[in-house]
mmCIF file of C-alpha atoms in Angstrom:
data_model
loop_
_atom_site.group_PDB
_atom_site.id
_atom_site.type_symbol
_atom_site.label_atom_id
_atom_site.label_comp_id
_atom_site.label_asym_id
_atom_site.label_seq_id
_atom_site.Cartn_x
_atom_site.Cartn_y
_atom_site.Cartn_z
ATOM 1 C CA ALA Q 86 13.796 15.124 12.883
ATOM 2 C CA GLN Q 87 15.281 12.475 15.298
ATOM 3 C CA ARG Q 88 17.166 9.894 13.685
ATOM 4 C CA VAL Q 89 19.480 6.802 14.207
ATOM 5 C CA THR Q 90 22.184 5.530 11.930
ATOM 6 C CA GLN Q 91 23.979 2.280 11.798
ATOM 7 C CA PRO Q 92 26.399 2.425 9.018
ATOM 8 C CA GLU Q 93 27.334 -1.235 8.967
ATOM 9 C CA LYS Q 94 24.828 -3.512 7.725
ATOM 10 C CA LEU Q 95 27.119 -6.512 8.282
ATOM 11 C CA LEU Q 96 30.194 -7.001 10.367
ATOM 12 C CA SER Q 97 32.208 -10.109 10.687
ATOM 13 C CA VAL Q 98 35.070 -10.687 13.311
ATOM 14 C CA PHE Q 99 36.880 -13.544 14.417
ATOM 15 C CA LYS Q 100 36.195 -15.102 18.022
ATOM 16 C CA GLY Q 101 38.331 -13.390 20.555
ATOM 17 C CA ALA Q 102 38.709 -10.281 18.697
ATOM 18 C CA PRO Q 103 37.360 -7.000 19.896
ATOM 19 C CA VAL Q 104 33.995 -5.798 18.089
ATOM 20 C CA GLU Q 105 32.704 -2.207 17.856
ATOM 21 C CA LEU Q 106 29.024 -1.677 16.499
ATOM 22 C CA LYS Q 107 28.624 1.749 15.235
ATOM 23 C CA CYS Q 108 25.609 4.086 16.103
ATOM 24 C CA ASN Q 109 25.130 7.624 15.347
ATOM 25 C CA TYR Q 110 22.096 9.639 16.372
ATOM 26 C CA SER Q 111 20.593 13.067 15.621
ATOM 27 C CA TYR Q 112 19.130 14.872 18.492
ATOM 28 C CA SER Q 113 19.432 18.195 20.053
ATOM 29 C CA GLY Q 114 18.996 17.367 23.643
ATOM 30 C CA SER Q 115 20.373 14.737 26.182
ATOM 31 C CA PRO Q 116 19.375 11.465 24.337
ATOM 32 C CA GLU Q 117 18.545 8.160 26.255
ATOM 33 C CA LEU Q 118 19.902 5.538 23.979
ATOM 34 C CA PHE Q 119 19.449 1.686 23.963
ATOM 35 C CA TRP Q 120 20.813 -1.177 22.218
ATOM 36 C CA TYR Q 121 18.492 -4.156 21.399
ATOM 37 C CA VAL Q 122 19.515 -7.587 20.158
ATOM 38 C CA GLN Q 123 17.804 -10.395 18.213
ATOM 39 C CA TYR Q 124 19.477 -13.707 18.461
ATOM 40 C CA SER Q 125 18.698 -16.435 15.784
ATOM 41 C CA ARG Q 126 15.045 -17.706 16.591
ATOM 42 C CA GLN Q 127 14.580 -15.445 19.629
ATOM 43 C CA ARG Q 128 12.776 -12.355 20.282
ATOM 44 C CA LEU Q 129 14.176 -8.908 19.940
ATOM 45 C CA GLN Q 130 15.315 -7.812 23.511
ATOM 46 C CA LEU Q 131 16.822 -4.996 25.337
ATOM 47 C CA LEU Q 132 20.619 -5.474 25.686
ATOM 48 C CA LEU Q 133 21.488 -2.112 27.426
ATOM 49 C CA ARG Q 134 20.408 1.365 28.102
ATOM 50 C CA HIS Q 135 22.899 4.214 28.320
ATOM 51 C CA ILE Q 136 21.252 5.706 31.465
ATOM 52 C CA SER Q 137 22.273 2.521 33.615
ATOM 53 C CA ARG Q 138 25.917 2.639 32.364
ATOM 54 C CA GLU Q 139 25.830 -1.213 32.713
ATOM 55 C CA SER Q 140 27.680 -4.059 31.232
ATOM 56 C CA ILE Q 141 25.621 -6.756 29.730
ATOM 57 C CA LYS Q 142 27.282 -9.936 28.325
ATOM 58 C CA GLY Q 143 30.459 -8.171 28.331
ATOM 59 C CA PHE Q 144 29.114 -5.317 26.193
ATOM 60 C CA THR Q 145 29.293 -1.624 27.034
ATOM 61 C CA ALA Q 146 28.313 1.471 25.275
ATOM 62 C CA ASP Q 147 29.342 5.102 25.919
ATOM 63 C CA LEU Q 148 27.571 7.978 24.841
ATOM 64 C CA ASN Q 149 29.643 10.453 23.142
ATOM 65 C CA LYS Q 150 27.705 13.785 22.779
ATOM 66 C CA GLY Q 151 30.360 15.661 20.725
ATOM 67 C CA GLU Q 152 30.389 12.893 18.218
ATOM 68 C CA THR Q 153 26.636 12.098 18.840
ATOM 69 C CA SER Q 154 27.472 8.406 18.892
ATOM 70 C CA PHE Q 155 26.616 5.523 21.159
ATOM 71 C CA HIS Q 156 28.969 2.741 19.799
ATOM 72 C CA LEU Q 157 28.583 -0.788 21.313
ATOM 73 C CA LYS Q 158 31.828 -2.563 22.212
ATOM 74 C CA LYS Q 159 33.054 -5.838 23.601
ATOM 75 C CA PRO Q 160 36.645 -6.279 23.965
ATOM 76 C CA PHE Q 161 36.586 -10.280 23.418
ATOM 77 C CA ALA Q 162 33.868 -11.552 20.778
ATOM 78 C CA GLN Q 163 32.117 -14.755 21.566
ATOM 79 C CA GLU Q 164 30.412 -17.048 19.120
ATOM 80 C CA GLU Q 165 27.103 -16.620 20.964
ATOM 81 C CA ASP Q 166 27.545 -12.841 20.295
ATOM 82 C CA SER Q 167 26.383 -13.607 16.727
ATOM 83 C CA ALA Q 168 22.918 -11.650 16.303
ATOM 84 C CA MET Q 169 21.325 -8.753 14.802
ATOM 85 C CA TYR Q 170 21.858 -5.459 16.722
ATOM 86 C CA TYR Q 171 19.676 -2.393 16.713
ATOM 87 C CA CYS Q 172 20.408 0.990 18.195
ATOM 88 C CA ALA Q 173 17.362 2.763 19.443
ATOM 89 C CA LEU Q 174 16.415 6.416 20.353
ATOM 90 C CA PRO Q 175 13.153 7.647 22.139
ATOM 91 C CA ILE Q 176 11.251 10.311 20.123
ATOM 92 C CA GLN Q 177 10.825 13.468 22.080
ATOM 93 C CA GLY Q 178 7.566 13.751 23.681
ATOM 94 C CA ALA Q 179 6.233 10.448 22.668
ATOM 95 C CA GLN Q 180 6.378 6.967 24.201
ATOM 96 C CA LYS Q 181 8.003 5.262 21.185
ATOM 97 C CA LEU Q 182 11.307 4.557 19.727
ATOM 98 C CA VAL Q 183 13.118 5.087 16.436
ATOM 99 C CA PHE Q 184 15.348 2.334 15.460
ATOM 100 C CA GLY Q 185 18.418 2.133 13.288
ATOM 101 C CA GLN Q 186 18.882 -0.006 10.325
ATOM 102 C CA GLY Q 187 20.347 -2.818 12.340
ATOM 103 C CA THR Q 188 23.763 -4.511 12.040
ATOM 104 C CA ARG Q 189 24.105 -8.179 11.768
ATOM 105 C CA LEU Q 190 27.113 -9.336 13.588
ATOM 106 C CA THR Q 191 28.733 -12.790 12.740
ATOM 107 C CA ILE Q 192 31.361 -14.061 14.942
ATOM 108 C CA ASN Q 193 33.674 -16.791 12.976
ATOM 109 C CA PRO Q 194 35.284 -19.463 14.958
ATOM 110 C CA ASP I 248 9.719 -13.909 27.633
ATOM 111 C CA ALA I 249 7.067 -11.242 28.445
ATOM 112 C CA GLY I 250 3.520 -12.677 27.719
ATOM 113 C CA ILE I 251 3.110 -11.483 24.343
ATOM 114 C CA THR I 252 1.708 -13.724 21.501
ATOM 115 C CA GLN I 253 1.211 -12.948 17.836
ATOM 116 C CA SER I 254 -1.090 -14.843 15.598
ATOM 117 C CA PRO I 255 -0.705 -16.208 12.930
ATOM 118 C CA ARG I 256 3.079 -16.843 12.952
ATOM 119 C CA HIS I 257 3.240 -17.156 9.165
ATOM 120 C CA LYS I 258 0.806 -16.406 6.616
ATOM 121 C CA VAL I 259 0.847 -16.313 2.648
ATOM 122 C CA THR I 260 -1.997 -14.147 0.996
ATOM 123 C CA GLU I 261 -2.813 -13.000 -2.331
ATOM 124 C CA THR I 262 -2.393 -9.434 -3.378
ATOM 125 C CA GLY I 263 -5.625 -7.610 -2.751
ATOM 126 C CA THR I 264 -6.921 -9.842 0.079
ATOM 127 C CA PRO I 265 -7.454 -8.154 3.587
ATOM 128 C CA VAL I 266 -5.254 -9.652 6.217
ATOM 129 C CA THR I 267 -5.454 -9.159 10.173
ATOM 130 C CA LEU I 268 -2.653 -9.815 12.319
ATOM 131 C CA ARG I 269 -3.272 -10.146 15.984
ATOM 132 C CA CYS I 270 -1.021 -9.147 19.086
ATOM 133 C CA HIS I 271 -2.079 -10.350 22.477
ATOM 134 C CA GLN I 272 -0.336 -9.513 25.843
ATOM 135 C CA THR I 273 -0.841 -10.522 29.454
ATOM 136 C CA GLU I 274 1.380 -7.913 30.845
ATOM 137 C CA ASN I 275 -1.330 -5.032 31.206
ATOM 138 C CA HIS I 276 1.142 -2.781 29.498
ATOM 139 C CA ARG I 277 -0.373 0.435 28.437
ATOM 140 C CA TYR I 278 1.578 1.001 25.229
ATOM 141 C CA MET I 279 1.515 -1.326 22.199
ATOM 142 C CA TYR I 280 3.287 -1.163 18.980
ATOM 143 C CA TRP I 281 3.416 -2.667 15.561
ATOM 144 C CA TYR I 282 6.642 -2.691 13.486
ATOM 145 C CA ARG I 283 7.831 -4.102 10.258
ATOM 146 C CA GLN I 284 11.193 -5.514 9.843
ATOM 147 C CA ASP I 285 12.731 -5.235 6.447
ATOM 148 C CA PRO I 286 16.512 -5.834 5.401
ATOM 149 C CA GLY I 287 18.121 -2.468 4.994
ATOM 150 C CA HIS I 288 15.370 -0.781 6.798
ATOM 151 C CA GLY I 289 15.621 -2.088 10.282
ATOM 152 C CA LEU I 290 12.616 -1.832 12.509
ATOM 153 C CA ARG I 291 9.977 0.796 11.364
ATOM 154 C CA LEU I 292 6.990 1.767 13.259
ATOM 155 C CA ILE I 293 3.527 1.190 11.608
ATOM 156 C CA HIS I 294 1.028 2.225 14.428
ATOM 157 C CA TYR I 295 1.006 2.371 18.033
ATOM 158 C CA SER I 296 -1.494 2.573 20.781
ATOM 159 C CA TYR I 297 -1.415 4.501 23.998
ATOM 160 C CA GLY I 298 -4.516 2.986 25.513
ATOM 161 C CA VAL I 299 -7.869 1.524 24.692
ATOM 162 C CA LYS I 300 -9.069 3.119 21.601
ATOM 163 C CA ASP I 301 -6.160 5.376 21.377
ATOM 164 C CA THR I 302 -3.943 4.989 18.374
ATOM 165 C CA ASP I 303 -1.646 7.044 16.385
ATOM 166 C CA LYS I 304 0.461 6.468 13.297
ATOM 167 C CA GLY I 305 3.937 5.795 12.887
ATOM 168 C CA GLU I 306 6.186 6.241 10.053
ATOM 169 C CA VAL I 307 4.956 3.819 7.560
ATOM 170 C CA SER I 308 1.226 3.772 8.103
ATOM 171 C CA ASP I 309 0.045 3.941 4.584
ATOM 172 C CA GLY I 310 -2.153 0.969 3.791
ATOM 173 C CA TYR I 311 -2.406 -0.348 7.442
ATOM 174 C CA SER I 312 -5.057 0.160 9.979
ATOM 175 C CA VAL I 313 -5.114 -0.680 13.711
ATOM 176 C CA SER I 314 -7.682 -1.170 16.391
ATOM 177 C CA ARG I 315 -7.458 -1.673 20.411
ATOM 178 C CA SER I 316 -10.637 -2.488 21.928
ATOM 179 C CA LYS I 317 -9.118 -4.142 25.017
ATOM 180 C CA THR I 318 -5.679 -3.401 27.000
ATOM 181 C CA GLU I 319 -4.718 -6.909 26.002
ATOM 182 C CA ASP I 320 -5.371 -6.946 22.241
ATOM 183 C CA PHE I 321 -3.856 -4.763 19.321
ATOM 184 C CA LEU I 322 -4.964 -5.755 15.794
ATOM 185 C CA LEU I 323 -3.219 -4.728 12.692
ATOM 186 C CA THR I 324 -5.171 -4.858 9.427
ATOM 187 C CA LEU I 325 -3.899 -4.616 5.766
ATOM 188 C CA GLU I 326 -6.978 -3.637 3.981
ATOM 189 C CA SER I 327 -5.995 -4.907 0.614
ATOM 190 C CA ALA I 328 -2.505 -6.542 0.732
ATOM 191 C CA THR I 329 0.221 -5.541 -1.591
ATOM 192 C CA SER I 330 3.530 -7.284 -2.446
ATOM 193 C CA SER I 331 5.386 -4.564 -0.716
ATOM 194 C CA GLN I 332 3.854 -5.598 2.547
ATOM 195 C CA THR I 333 5.508 -8.734 2.486
ATOM 196 C CA SER I 334 7.686 -8.423 5.605
ATOM 197 C CA VAL I 335 8.150 -9.662 9.145
ATOM 198 C CA TYR I 336 5.681 -7.964 11.628
ATOM 199 C CA PHE I 337 6.702 -7.481 15.179
ATOM 200 C CA CYS I 338 4.442 -6.386 18.145
ATOM 201 C CA ALA I 339 5.762 -4.896 21.199
ATOM 202 C CA THR I 340 4.630 -3.560 24.392
ATOM 203 C CA GLN I 341 5.861 -0.945 26.943
ATOM 204 C CA THR I 342 4.715 -0.208 30.505
ATOM 205 C CA SER I 343 4.164 3.446 31.595
ATOM 206 C CA GLY I 344 5.907 5.280 34.318
ATOM 207 C CA ALA I 345 9.180 7.045 34.309
ATOM 208 C CA SER I 346 11.312 4.155 35.376
ATOM 209 C CA TYR I 347 12.568 2.005 32.896
ATOM 210 C CA SER I 348 10.622 3.859 30.295
ATOM 211 C CA TYR I 349 11.022 3.077 26.576
ATOM 212 C CA GLU I 350 12.028 -0.626 27.577
ATOM 213 C CA GLN I 351 9.797 -2.485 25.053
ATOM 214 C CA TYR I 352 9.083 -6.218 24.954
ATOM 215 C CA PHE I 353 8.541 -7.852 21.685
ATOM 216 C CA GLY I 354 6.595 -10.830 20.297
ATOM 217 C CA PRO I 355 7.806 -13.422 18.379
ATOM 218 C CA GLY I 356 6.769 -11.838 14.939
ATOM 219 C CA THR I 357 4.557 -12.792 12.059
ATOM 220 C CA ARG I 358 6.199 -13.532 8.710
ATOM 221 C CA LEU I 359 3.767 -12.340 5.917
ATOM 222 C CA THR I 360 4.110 -13.108 2.289
ATOM 223 C CA VAL I 361 1.879 -11.490 -0.306
ATOM 224 C CA THR I 362 2.081 -13.203 -3.502
#
């Protein structure tokens, strides 16, 4: 079964420090992966998708098929990055996503 | 924000009572979804719809039913609410087509408490 695992429920780093949110997936094919973010009192929204290889708000994510990972990284964390982050994987053959358990990121001043 | 609204935004109800949550979209998106968000479990799909009158179960569908009589409305019903259904419920939509597939747009959420 397709599955997404985010091993860290909580992650706390200091402003200016690098941050990495881990995401591992189980899927036998070539996956299309996403990171969604939910800021305080805002809606869940798409942060970035692997297929477009973009950098959004300084975040990047590289697909590592060997390690079946799609970790989200930012070299210098900002206080406004504090939020809940979800990694998501499309279900093969269906227009739906499976989400990881989420990681709550807190950036300390 | 995409034109997705949810009503009510907050609700407290008693065990055993029926509850209906409404999701309304103005985006004319084909696909609609209901999720629940719980600490430690993340977002879990309850039911989804791939068109008017076309729905299917998600991973946590027991105790929930849905209906979609119009493109813009997707209703989630708890037939007899239980305390385990206390959660935050999110509606989402997704357009069809190969480009930008799987990008979902979320509503603001409904916080439901079952006492």
